[in-house]
mmCIF file of C-alpha atoms in Angstrom:
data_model
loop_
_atom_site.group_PDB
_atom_site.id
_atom_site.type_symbol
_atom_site.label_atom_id
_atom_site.label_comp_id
_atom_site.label_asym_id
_atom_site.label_seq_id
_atom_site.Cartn_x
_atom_site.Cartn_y
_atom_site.Cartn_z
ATOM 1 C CA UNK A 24 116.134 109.106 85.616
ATOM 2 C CA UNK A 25 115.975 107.190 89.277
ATOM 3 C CA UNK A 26 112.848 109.311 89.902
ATOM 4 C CA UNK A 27 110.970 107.252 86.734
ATOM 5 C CA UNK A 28 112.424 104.151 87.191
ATOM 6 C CA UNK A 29 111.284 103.844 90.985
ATOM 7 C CA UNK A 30 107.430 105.089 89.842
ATOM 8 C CA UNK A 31 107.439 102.851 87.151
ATOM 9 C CA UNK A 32 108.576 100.148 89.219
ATOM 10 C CA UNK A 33 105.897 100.772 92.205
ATOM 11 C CA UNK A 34 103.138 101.529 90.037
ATOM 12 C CA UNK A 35 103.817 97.465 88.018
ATOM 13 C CA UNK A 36 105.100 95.699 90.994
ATOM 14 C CA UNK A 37 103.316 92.460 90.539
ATOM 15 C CA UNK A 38 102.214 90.042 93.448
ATOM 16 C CA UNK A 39 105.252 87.343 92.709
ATOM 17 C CA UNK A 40 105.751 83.661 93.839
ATOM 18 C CA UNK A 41 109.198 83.390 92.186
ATOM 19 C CA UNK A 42 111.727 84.953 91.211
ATOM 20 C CA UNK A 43 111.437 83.983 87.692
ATOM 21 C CA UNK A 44 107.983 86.467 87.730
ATOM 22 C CA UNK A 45 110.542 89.797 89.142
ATOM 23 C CA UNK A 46 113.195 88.954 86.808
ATOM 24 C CA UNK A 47 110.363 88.972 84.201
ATOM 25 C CA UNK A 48 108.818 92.161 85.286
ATOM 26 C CA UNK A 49 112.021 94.393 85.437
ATOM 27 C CA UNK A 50 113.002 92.768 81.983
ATOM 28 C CA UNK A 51 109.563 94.454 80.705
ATOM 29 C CA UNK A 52 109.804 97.222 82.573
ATOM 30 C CA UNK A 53 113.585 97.799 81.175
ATOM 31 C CA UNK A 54 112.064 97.880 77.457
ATOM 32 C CA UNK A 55 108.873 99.810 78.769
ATOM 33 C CA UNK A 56 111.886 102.334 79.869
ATOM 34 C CA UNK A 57 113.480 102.419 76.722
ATOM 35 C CA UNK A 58 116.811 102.515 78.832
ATOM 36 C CA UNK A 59 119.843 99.894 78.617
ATOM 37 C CA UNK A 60 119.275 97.119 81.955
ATOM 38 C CA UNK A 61 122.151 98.240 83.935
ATOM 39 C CA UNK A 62 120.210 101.761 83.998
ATOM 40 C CA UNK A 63 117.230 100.070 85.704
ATOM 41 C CA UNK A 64 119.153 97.106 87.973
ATOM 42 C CA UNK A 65 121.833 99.896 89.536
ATOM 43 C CA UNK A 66 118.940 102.545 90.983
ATOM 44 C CA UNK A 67 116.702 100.060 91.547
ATOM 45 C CA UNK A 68 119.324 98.167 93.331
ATOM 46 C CA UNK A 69 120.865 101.755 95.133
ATOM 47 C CA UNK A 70 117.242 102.885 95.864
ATOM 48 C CA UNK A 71 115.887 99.163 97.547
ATOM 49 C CA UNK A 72 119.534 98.445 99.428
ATOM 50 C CA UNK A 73 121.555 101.294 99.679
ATOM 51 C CA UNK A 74 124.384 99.716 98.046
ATOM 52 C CA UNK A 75 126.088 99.164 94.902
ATOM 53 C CA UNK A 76 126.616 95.933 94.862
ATOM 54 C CA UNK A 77 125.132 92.701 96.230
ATOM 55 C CA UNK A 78 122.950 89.287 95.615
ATOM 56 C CA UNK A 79 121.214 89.227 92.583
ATOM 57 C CA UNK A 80 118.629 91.983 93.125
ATOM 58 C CA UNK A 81 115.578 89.536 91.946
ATOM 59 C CA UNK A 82 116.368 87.293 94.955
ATOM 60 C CA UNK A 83 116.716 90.047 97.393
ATOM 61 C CA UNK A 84 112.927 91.107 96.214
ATOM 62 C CA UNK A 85 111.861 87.744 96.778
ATOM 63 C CA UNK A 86 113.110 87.158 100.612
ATOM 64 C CA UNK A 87 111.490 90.564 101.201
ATOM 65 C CA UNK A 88 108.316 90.006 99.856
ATOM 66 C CA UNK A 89 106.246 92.781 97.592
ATOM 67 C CA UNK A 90 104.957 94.844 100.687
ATOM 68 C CA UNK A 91 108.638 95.098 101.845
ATOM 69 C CA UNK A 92 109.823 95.899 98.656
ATOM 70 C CA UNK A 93 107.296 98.527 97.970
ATOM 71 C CA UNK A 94 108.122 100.201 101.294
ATOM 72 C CA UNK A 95 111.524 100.174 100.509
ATOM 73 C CA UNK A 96 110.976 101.545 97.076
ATOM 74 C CA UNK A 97 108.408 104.771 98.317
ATOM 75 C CA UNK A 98 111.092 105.882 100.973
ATOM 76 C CA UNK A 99 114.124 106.270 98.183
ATOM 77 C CA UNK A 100 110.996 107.946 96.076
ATOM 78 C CA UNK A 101 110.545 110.315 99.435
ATOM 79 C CA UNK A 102 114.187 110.823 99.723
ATOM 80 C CA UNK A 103 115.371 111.541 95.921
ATOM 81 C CA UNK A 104 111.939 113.822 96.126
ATOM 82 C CA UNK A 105 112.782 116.650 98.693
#
């Protein structure tokens, strides 16, 4: 569920210069997963913006840097947690 997909995705986070690297990294964490893409991009995508839709979510990562992402990412974890 969300809850997995957001730890997996904190706990491999790499340090990225491009987006290239996070499209790379979700693509491998989507098979890691064993779930279809769209069942990675949409939490990921709820749980880092809030919304359903919006710029590709690789580009979003990459203006906001990894520590901003991973803040971002443990505060949806806090939230879906309680």
């Amino acid at each position: 569920g969300v809850r997995q997909v957001l730890e997996a995705f904190i706990t491999g986070l790499p340090d990225f210069q491009e987006t290239a690297e996070i499209k790379e990294f979700i693509k491998t964490l989507t098979k890691s997963l064993k779930l279809k893409p769209k069942n990675v991009f949409m939490p990921l995508r709820c749980a880092l913006t809030g919304k359903s839709h919006g710029p590709d979510l690789p580009y979003l990562l990459f203006i906001w840097g990894r520590e901003e992402t991973l803040r971002r990412a443990q505060v949806s974890l806090k939230v879906i947690s309680r």
